[in-house]
Coordinates of C-alpha atoms in Angstrom, one line a residue:
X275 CA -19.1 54.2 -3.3
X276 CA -20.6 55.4 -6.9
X277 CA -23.4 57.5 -7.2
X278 CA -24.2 59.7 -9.9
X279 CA -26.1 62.4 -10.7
X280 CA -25.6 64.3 -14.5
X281 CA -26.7 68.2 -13.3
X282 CA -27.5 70.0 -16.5
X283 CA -26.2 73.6 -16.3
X284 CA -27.4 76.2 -18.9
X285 CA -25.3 79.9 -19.5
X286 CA -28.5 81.6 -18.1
X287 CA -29.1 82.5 -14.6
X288 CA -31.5 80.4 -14.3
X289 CA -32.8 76.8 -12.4
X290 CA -30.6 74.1 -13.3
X291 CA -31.8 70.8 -14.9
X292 CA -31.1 67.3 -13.2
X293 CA -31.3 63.8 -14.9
X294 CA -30.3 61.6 -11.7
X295 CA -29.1 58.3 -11.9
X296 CA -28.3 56.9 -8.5
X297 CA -26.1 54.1 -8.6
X298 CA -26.1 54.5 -4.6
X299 CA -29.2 54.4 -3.2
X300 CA -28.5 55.3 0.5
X301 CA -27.7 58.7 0.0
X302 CA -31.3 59.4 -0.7
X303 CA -32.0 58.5 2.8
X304 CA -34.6 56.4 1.4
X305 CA -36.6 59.6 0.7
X306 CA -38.4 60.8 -2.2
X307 CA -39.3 64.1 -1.6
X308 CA -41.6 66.2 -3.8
X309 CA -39.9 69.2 -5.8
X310 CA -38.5 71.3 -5.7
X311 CA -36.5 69.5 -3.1
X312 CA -34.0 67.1 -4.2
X313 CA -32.6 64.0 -3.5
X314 CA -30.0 63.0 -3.0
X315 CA -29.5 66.1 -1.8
X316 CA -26.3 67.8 -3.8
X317 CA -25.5 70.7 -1.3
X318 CA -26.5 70.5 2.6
X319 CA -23.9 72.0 4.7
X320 CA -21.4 72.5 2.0
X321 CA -17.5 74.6 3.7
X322 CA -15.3 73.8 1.2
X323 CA -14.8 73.9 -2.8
X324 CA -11.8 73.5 -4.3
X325 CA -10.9 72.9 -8.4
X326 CA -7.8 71.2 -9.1
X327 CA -5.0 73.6 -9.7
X328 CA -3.7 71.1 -12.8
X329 CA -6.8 69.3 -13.8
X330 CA -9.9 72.3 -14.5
X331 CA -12.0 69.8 -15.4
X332 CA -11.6 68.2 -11.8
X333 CA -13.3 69.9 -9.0
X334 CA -14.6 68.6 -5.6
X335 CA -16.7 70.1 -2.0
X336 CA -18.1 68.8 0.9
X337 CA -21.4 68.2 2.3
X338 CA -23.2 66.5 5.4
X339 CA -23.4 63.5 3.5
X340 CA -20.0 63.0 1.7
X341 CA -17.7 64.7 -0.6
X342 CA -19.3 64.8 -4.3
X343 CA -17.3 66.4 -6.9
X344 CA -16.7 66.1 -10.8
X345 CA -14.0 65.2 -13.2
X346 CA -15.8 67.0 -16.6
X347 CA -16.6 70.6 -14.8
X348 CA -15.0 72.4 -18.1
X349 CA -18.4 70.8 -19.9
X350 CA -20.1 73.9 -18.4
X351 CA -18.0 76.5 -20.2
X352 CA -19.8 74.9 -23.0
X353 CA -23.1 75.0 -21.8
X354 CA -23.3 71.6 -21.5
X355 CA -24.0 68.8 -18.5
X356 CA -21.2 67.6 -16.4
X357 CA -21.6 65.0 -13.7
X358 CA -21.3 65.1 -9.7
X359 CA -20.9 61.8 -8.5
X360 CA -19.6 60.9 -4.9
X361 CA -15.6 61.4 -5.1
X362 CA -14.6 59.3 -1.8
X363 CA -14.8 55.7 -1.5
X364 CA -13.6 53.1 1.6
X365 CA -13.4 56.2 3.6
X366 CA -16.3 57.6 4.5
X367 CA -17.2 60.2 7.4
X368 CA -18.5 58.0 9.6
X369 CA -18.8 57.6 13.6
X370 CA -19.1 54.0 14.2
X371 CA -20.8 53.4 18.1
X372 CA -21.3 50.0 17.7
X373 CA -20.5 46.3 16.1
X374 CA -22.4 43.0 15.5
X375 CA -20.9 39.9 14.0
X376 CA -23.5 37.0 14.0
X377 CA -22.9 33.3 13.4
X378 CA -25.0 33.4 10.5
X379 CA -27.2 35.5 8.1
X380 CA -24.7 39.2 7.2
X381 CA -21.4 38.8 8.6
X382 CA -21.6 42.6 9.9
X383 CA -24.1 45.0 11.4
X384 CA -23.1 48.5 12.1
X385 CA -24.3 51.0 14.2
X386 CA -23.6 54.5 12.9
X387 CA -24.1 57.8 14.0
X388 CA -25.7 60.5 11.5
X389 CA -26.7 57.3 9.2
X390 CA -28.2 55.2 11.4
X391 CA -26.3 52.0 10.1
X392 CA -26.2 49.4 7.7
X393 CA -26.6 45.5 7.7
X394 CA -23.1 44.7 5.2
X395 CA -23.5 41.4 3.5
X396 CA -20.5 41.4 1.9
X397 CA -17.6 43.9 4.0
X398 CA -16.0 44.9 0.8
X399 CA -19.2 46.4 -0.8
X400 CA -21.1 49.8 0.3
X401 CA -24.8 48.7 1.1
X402 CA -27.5 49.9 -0.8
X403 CA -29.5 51.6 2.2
X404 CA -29.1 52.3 5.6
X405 CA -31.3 50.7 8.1
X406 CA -35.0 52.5 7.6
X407 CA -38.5 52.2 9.9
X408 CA -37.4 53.4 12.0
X409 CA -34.8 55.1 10.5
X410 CA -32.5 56.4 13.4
X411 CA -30.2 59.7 13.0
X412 CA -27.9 57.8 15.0
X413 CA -27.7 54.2 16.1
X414 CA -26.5 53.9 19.6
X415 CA -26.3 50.2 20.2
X416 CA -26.9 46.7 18.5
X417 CA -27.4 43.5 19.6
X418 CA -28.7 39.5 19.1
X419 CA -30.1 36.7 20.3
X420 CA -26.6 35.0 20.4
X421 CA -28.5 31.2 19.7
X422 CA -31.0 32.6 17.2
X423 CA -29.3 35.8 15.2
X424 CA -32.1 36.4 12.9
X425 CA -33.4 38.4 16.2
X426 CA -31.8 41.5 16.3
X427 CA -32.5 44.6 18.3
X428 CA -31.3 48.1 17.5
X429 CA -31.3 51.6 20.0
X430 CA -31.0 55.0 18.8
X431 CA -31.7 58.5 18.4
X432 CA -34.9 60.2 16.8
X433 CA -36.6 63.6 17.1
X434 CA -39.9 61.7 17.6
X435 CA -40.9 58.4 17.4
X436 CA -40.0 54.9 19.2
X437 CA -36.2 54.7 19.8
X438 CA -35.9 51.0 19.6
X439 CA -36.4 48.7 16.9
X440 CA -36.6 44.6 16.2
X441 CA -35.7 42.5 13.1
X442 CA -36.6 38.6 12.7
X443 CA -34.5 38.4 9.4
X444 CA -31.0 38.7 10.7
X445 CA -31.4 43.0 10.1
X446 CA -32.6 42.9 6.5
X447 CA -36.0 44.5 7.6
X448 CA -36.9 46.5 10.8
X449 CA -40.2 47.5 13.4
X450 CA -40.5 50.2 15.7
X451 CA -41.0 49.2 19.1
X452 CA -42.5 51.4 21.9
X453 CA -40.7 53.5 24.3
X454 CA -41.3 53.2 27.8
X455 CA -42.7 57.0 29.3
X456 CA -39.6 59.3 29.2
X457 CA -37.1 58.2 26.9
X458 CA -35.1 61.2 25.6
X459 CA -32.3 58.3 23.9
X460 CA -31.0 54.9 22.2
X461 CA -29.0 54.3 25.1
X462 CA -27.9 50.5 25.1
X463 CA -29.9 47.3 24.7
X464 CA -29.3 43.7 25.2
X465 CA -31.2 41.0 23.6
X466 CA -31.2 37.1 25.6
X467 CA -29.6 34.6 24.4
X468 CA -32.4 33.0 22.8
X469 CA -34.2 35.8 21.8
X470 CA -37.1 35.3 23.9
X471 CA -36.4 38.8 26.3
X472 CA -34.5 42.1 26.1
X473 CA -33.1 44.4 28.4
X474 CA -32.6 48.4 27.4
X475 CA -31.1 51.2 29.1
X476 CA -31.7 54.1 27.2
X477 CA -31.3 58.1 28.1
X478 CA -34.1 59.7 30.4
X479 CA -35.7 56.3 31.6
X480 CA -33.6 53.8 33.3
X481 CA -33.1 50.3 32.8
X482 CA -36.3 48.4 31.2
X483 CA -36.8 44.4 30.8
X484 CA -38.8 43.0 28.5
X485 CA -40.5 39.5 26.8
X486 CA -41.3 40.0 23.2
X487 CA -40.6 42.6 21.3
X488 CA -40.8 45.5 23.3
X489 CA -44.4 46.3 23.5
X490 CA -45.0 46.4 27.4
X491 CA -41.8 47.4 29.2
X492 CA -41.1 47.2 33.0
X493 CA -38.8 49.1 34.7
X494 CA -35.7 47.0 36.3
X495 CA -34.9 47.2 39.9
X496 CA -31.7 47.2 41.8
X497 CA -29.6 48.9 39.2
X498 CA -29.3 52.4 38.6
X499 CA -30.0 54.6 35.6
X500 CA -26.9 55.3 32.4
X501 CA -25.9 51.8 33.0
X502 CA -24.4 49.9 30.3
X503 CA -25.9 46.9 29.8
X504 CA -25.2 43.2 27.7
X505 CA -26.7 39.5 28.1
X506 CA -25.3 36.5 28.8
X507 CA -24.5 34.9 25.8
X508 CA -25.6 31.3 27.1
X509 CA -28.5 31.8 29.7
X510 CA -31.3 33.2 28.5
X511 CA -32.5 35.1 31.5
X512 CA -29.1 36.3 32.9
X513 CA -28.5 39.9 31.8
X514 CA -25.2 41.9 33.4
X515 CA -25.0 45.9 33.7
X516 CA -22.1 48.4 34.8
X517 CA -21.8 51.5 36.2
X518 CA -19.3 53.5 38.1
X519 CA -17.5 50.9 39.4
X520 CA -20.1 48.4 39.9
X521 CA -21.2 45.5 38.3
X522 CA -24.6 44.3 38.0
X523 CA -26.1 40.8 37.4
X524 CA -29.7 39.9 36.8
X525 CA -30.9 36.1 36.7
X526 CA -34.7 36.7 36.3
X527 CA -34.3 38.4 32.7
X528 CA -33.6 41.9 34.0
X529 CA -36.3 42.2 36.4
X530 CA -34.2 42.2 39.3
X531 CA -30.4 43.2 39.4
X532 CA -27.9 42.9 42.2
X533 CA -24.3 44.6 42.3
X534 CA -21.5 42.3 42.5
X535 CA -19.0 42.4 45.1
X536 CA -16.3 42.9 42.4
X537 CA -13.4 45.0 43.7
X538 CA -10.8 47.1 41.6
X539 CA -12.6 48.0 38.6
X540 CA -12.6 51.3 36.5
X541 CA -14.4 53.7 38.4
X542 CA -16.0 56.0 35.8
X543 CA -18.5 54.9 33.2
X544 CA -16.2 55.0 29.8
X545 CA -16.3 50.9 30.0
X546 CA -17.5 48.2 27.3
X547 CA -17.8 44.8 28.2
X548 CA -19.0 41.7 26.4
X549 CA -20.0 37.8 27.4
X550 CA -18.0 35.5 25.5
X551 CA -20.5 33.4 23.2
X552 CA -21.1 29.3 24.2
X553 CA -19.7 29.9 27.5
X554 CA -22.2 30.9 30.5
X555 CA -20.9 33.9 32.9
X556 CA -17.6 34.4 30.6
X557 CA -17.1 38.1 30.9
X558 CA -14.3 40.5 29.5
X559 CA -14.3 44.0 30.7
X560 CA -12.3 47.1 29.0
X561 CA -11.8 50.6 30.0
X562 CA -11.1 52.9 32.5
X563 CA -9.0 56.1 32.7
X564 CA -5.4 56.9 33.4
X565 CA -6.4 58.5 36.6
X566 CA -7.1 55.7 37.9
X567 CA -7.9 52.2 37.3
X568 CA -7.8 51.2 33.4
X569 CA -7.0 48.0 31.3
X570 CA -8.9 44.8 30.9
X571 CA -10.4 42.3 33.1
X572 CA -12.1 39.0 32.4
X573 CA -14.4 37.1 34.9
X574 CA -15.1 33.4 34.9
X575 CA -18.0 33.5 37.1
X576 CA -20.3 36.1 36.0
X577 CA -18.8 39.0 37.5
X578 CA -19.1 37.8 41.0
X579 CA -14.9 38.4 40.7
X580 CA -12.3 39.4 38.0
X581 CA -9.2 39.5 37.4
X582 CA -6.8 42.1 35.5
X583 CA -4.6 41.0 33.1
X584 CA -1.1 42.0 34.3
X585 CA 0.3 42.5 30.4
X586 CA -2.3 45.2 29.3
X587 CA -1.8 48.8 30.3
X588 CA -5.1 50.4 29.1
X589 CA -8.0 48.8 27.1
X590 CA -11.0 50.4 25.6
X591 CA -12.8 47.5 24.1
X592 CA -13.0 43.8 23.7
X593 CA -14.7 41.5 20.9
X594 CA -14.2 38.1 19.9
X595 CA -13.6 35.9 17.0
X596 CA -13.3 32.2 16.0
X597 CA -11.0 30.5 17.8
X598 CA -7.1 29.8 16.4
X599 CA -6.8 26.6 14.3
X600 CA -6.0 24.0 16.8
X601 CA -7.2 26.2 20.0
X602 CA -10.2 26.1 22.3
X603 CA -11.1 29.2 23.2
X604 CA -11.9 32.1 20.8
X605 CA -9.9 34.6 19.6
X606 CA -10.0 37.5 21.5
X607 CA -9.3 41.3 19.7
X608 CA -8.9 44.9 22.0
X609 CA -7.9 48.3 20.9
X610 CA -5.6 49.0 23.9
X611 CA -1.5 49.8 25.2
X612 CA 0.1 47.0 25.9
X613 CA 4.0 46.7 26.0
X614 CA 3.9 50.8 25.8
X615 CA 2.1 51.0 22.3
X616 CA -1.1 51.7 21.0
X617 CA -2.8 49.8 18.2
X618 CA -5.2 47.0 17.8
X619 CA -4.3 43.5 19.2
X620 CA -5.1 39.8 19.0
X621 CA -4.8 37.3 21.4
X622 CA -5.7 33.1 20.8
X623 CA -4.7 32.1 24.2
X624 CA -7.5 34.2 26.8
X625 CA -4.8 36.8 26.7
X626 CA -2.0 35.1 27.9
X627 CA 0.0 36.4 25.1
X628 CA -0.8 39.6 22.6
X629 CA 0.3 39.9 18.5
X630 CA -0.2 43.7 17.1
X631 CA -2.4 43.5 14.2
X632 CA -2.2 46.9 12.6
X633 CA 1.1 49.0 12.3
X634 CA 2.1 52.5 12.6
X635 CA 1.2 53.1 9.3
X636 CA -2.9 52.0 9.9
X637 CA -3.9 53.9 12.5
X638 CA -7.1 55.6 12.5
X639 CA -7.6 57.9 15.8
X640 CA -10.5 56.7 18.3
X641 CA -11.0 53.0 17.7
X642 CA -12.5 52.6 21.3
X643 CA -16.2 52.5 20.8
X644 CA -16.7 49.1 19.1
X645 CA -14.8 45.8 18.0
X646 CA -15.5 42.4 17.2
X647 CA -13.7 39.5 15.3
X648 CA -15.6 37.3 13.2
X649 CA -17.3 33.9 14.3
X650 CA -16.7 32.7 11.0
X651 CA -13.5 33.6 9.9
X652 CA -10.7 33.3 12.1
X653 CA -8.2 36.2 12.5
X654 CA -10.7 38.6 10.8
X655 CA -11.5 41.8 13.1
X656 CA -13.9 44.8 12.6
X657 CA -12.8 47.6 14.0
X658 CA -14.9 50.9 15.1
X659 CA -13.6 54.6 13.9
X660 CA -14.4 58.0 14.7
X661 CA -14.3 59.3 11.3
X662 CA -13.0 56.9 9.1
X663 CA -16.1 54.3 9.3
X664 CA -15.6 50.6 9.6
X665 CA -11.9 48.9 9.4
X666 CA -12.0 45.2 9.0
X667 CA -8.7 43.1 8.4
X668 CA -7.9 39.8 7.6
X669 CA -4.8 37.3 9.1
X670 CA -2.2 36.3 6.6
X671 CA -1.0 33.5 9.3
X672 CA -2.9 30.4 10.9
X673 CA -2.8 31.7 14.2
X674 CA -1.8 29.1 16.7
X675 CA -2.9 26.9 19.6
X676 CA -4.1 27.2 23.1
X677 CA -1.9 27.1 25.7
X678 CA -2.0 26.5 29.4
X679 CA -2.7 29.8 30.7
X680 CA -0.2 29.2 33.2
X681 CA 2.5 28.1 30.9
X682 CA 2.8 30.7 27.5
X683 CA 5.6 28.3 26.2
X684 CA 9.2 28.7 25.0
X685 CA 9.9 32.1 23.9
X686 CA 11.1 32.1 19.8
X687 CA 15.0 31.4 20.0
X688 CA 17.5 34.2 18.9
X689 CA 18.0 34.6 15.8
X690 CA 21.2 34.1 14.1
X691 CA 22.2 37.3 11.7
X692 CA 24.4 36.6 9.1
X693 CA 26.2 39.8 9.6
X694 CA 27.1 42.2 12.2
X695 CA 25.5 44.6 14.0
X696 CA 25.5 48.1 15.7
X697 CA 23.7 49.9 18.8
X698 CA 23.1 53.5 19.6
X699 CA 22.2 54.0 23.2
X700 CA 21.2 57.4 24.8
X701 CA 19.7 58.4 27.7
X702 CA 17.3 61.2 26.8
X703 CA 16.0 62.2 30.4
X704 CA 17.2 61.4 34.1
X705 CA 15.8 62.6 37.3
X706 CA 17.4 61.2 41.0
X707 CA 15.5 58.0 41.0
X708 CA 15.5 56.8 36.9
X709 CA 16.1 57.8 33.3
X710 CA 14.7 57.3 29.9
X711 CA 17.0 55.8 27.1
X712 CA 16.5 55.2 23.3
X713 CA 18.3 52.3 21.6
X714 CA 18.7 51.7 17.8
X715 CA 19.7 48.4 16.8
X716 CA 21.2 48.4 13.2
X717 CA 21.9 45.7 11.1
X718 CA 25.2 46.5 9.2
X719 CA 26.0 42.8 7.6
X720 CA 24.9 41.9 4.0
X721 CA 21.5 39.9 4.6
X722 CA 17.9 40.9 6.5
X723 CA 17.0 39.3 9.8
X724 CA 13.7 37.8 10.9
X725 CA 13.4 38.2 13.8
X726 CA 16.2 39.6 16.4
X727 CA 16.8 39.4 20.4
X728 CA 18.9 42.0 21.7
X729 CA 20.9 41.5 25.4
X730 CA 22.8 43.4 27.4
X731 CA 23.8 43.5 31.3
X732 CA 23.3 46.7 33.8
X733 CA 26.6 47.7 35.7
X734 CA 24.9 49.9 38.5
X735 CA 21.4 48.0 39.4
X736 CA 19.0 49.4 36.3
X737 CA 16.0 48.2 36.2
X738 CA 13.4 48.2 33.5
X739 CA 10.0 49.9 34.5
X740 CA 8.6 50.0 31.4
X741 CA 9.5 49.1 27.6
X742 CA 7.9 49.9 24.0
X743 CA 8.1 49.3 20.2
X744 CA 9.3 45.6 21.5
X745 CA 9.1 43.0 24.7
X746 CA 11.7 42.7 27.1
X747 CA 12.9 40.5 30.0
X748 CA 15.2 41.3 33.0
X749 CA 17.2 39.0 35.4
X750 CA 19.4 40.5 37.6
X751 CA 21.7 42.7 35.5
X752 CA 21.0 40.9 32.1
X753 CA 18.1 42.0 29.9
X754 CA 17.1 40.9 27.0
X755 CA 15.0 42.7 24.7
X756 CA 13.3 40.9 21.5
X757 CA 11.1 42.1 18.7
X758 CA 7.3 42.4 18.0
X759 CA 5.6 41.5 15.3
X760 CA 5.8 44.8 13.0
X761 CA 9.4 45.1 13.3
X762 CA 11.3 41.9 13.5
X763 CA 12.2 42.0 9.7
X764 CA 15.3 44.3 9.3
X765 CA 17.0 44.5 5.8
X766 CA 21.0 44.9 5.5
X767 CA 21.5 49.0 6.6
X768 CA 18.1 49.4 8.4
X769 CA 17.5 49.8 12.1
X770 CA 14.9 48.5 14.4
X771 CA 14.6 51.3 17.5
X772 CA 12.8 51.1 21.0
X773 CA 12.5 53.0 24.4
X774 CA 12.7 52.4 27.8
X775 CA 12.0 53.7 31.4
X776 CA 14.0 52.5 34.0
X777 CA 15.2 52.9 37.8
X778 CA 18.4 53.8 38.6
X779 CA 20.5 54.7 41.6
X780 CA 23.3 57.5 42.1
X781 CA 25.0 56.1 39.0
X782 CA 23.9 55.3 35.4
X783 CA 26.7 53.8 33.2
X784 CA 25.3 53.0 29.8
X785 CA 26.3 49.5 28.8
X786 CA 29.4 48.7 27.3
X787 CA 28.9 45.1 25.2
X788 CA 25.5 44.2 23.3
X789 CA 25.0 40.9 21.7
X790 CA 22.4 39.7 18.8
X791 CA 22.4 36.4 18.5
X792 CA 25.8 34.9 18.2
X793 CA 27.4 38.8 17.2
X794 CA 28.8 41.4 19.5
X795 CA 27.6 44.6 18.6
X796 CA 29.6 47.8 17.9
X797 CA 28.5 50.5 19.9
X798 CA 27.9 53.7 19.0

């Protein structure tokens, strides 16, 4: 971002002079206070000042709003002006609750805390102002009327005033709805699929329903208070709901709501779940907590079942994108474990298969609360932060087809290093009934590999519980191990490493051979 403001400091203890020329108009909060108050405002909750220990003309602090600072502070000494603009851009301080990707209009809406959120019509620019009238301190949830997105409908937090607001321009402009006797919070909100309806669920009320735009609400029956609820992305008048296990489904537009007889799901309340646009009672469920029941579920049949997908440890949240060139089914993205590590993954057959799209080197803490690809533009994800704002990446690959669910296809065959090659193996931990090993696979021959598939065979029964940092395979005695996406490139003298748990009888012999490709290994 670039905002500027030229503060005119004279030698005498005295008020300061300020010729502001915003550049970013946001941080005024779209205010424009009488003097002597300012804005933007330059100080406001200001901990830290620091001036560069080899630049004394650069100095920079912190405030509620951002980090502003100056790169002509040695101006002063003069008794002349020097200039505090915003020193941070791409990584602002914000909390991101929720994400909106529409089939037309912006290509982003963001709900933030503090700063209410912004409608981004271009993801590589800072917006020019937040969303205002209402103008939330925090926006709590976001939604649209999947078949006509110029309706949008927004839930947050305010001292006083409605908690709920309404766009018919895709989010450019905004009205206050009313609140329903008792609201204390945004809560969540759901819009139907053609706009016609909404459903909220805010803090201090319980579940409300809707026609229009939230003048006259009517409290819901059969589904309890805190739920989190979405709509059907299809029927208009089918809204869904969850809470502590259950899951709720209303066909009359959120009048009436009955629990499903859904088994197995996460029993606390840190879940997000999300209809899958152009396909009616198409639901994907994340969450959960490693106490108990945690990962991510999908349900063909509007949550009257679901199913858990087998190759996905935990899951926090679900969004979707445009579908793989060639495939039928839209992309799906989730910040979740699967195969051991954490990071943000795609999948463009209903999560049959899984590709890592970040590394170990973009990683950016909580990135639970929101995600959603891009209807639009395949491959592209928005990603939610606690902290760091909004992350959004773009594929550098086509992506690939849909296959049978059943069937994921002929696994890549091994590749063929033009060198040799070395293992380390260690066991790092053993207790009576298994052990934990680390393997590092070196390649020590003269050119890279793209891709590698490491095997081996137990001698006393091991078997493989769990695997990370790649994928692995076990028949009988023989495993083979292969890489993922981040790590299949090795260059002549680098290493590729991974872990493993495994069960184990009275003995534990480490393996003696290891092959890559057509090499034996040396073993270290």
């Amino acid at each position: 971002m670039d905002a500027g403001v030229e503060l005119h400091v004279v030698p005498e203890p005295c008020e300061p002079l300020h010729d502001e020329r915003l550049v970013l108009p946001w941080l005024t909060w779209g205010a424009n206070p009488s003097p002597p108050e300012q804005s933007p405002k330059l100080g406001w909750m200001t901990e830290a000042l620091e001036i560069d220990p080899f630049d004394p003309d650069r100095m920079m602090y912190g405030t509620g709003a951002t980090v502003y600072g100056t790169e002509n502070l040695t101006n002063w000494d003069a008794g002349t002006s020097f200039t505090i603009t915003p020193m941070v851009r791409g990584l602002e301080e914000t909390a991101v609750n929720d994400l909106i990707s529409p089939p037309s209009g912006a290509p982003l809406i963001s709900a933030l805390g503090d700063i209410g959120g912004f409608r981004h019509t271009d993801p590589t620019k800072v917006p020019a102002m937040m969303f205002t009238q209402p103008n939330f301190t925090s926006t709590t949830s976001l939604d649209f009327a999947e078949s006509s997105p110029n309706t949008m409908v927004r839930s947050g937090n305010l001292d006083s005033g409605p908690h709920i607001a309404f766009s018919t321009d895709n989010g450019a402009n905004w009205f206050a709805g009313s609140d329903p006797s008792g609201v204390s919070g945004g809560g969540t909100v759901a819009a139907a699929a053609d706009g016609s309806r909404f459903v909220w669920s805010p803090q201090g009320a319980g579940v409300h329903h809707a026609t229009g735009f939230g003048t006259s609400w009517s409290a819901s029956s059969g589904i309890p208070a805190g739920t989190v609820v979405e709509s059907d992305r299809v029927d208009p008048k089918t809204f869904y709901g969850f809470k502590s296990g259950k899951f709720y489904v209303s066909t009359d537009g959120g009048a009436t709501f009955t629990a499903s007889a859904a088994t197995g799901l996460p029993a606390g309340d840190s879940v997000r779940f999300k209809a899958l646009p152009g396909a009616r009672g198409d639901v994907w469920l994340a969450g959960g907590a490693s106490d108990g029941p945690y990962g991510l579920w999908h349900s063909t049949n509007a949550g009257a079942t679901f199913t858990k997908l087998s190759n996905v440890g935990a899951a926090d949240t679900v969004g979707f994108g445009k579908a793989a060139p060639g495939a039928s089914y839209q992309t799906l993205f989730t910040s979740a474990e699967i195969d051991g590590v954490r990071g943000i993954f795609r999948s463009t057959n209903k999560g049959v298969s899984w590709t890592r799209v970040n590394d170990d080197a973009h990683q950016w803490g909580w990135t639970g609360a929101a995600i959603t690809g891009d209807p639009r533009v395949y491959g592209r994800v928005y990603v939610a932060t606690n902290g760091r704002g909004v992350v959004y990446g773009d594929t550098s690959g086509t992506g690939g087809t849909d296959p049978d669910p059943e069937d994921p296809g002929p696994e890549d065959p091994d590749p063929e290093p033009a060198g040799a090659c070395a293992v380390t193996y260690t066991i790092t931990n053993q207790w009576p009934d298994g052990f934990q090993a680390d393997v590092k696979l070196t390649n020590t021959g003269s050119s890279a590999w793209n891709g590698w598939s490491l095997t081996w065979s137990f001698a006393d029964g091991q078997k493989i519980s769990q695997l990370w940092n790649a994928s692995h395979t076990q028949s009988g005695a023989a495993v083979t191990v292969r890489n993922t996406d981040w790590n299949g490139t090795v260059a002549a003298g680098s290493s590729a490493a991974f872990g493993f748990t495994a069960a184990k009888s009275a003995a534990n012999s480490k393996p003696t051979a290891f092959r890559v490709g057509g090499e034996t290994c040396t073993v270290g």
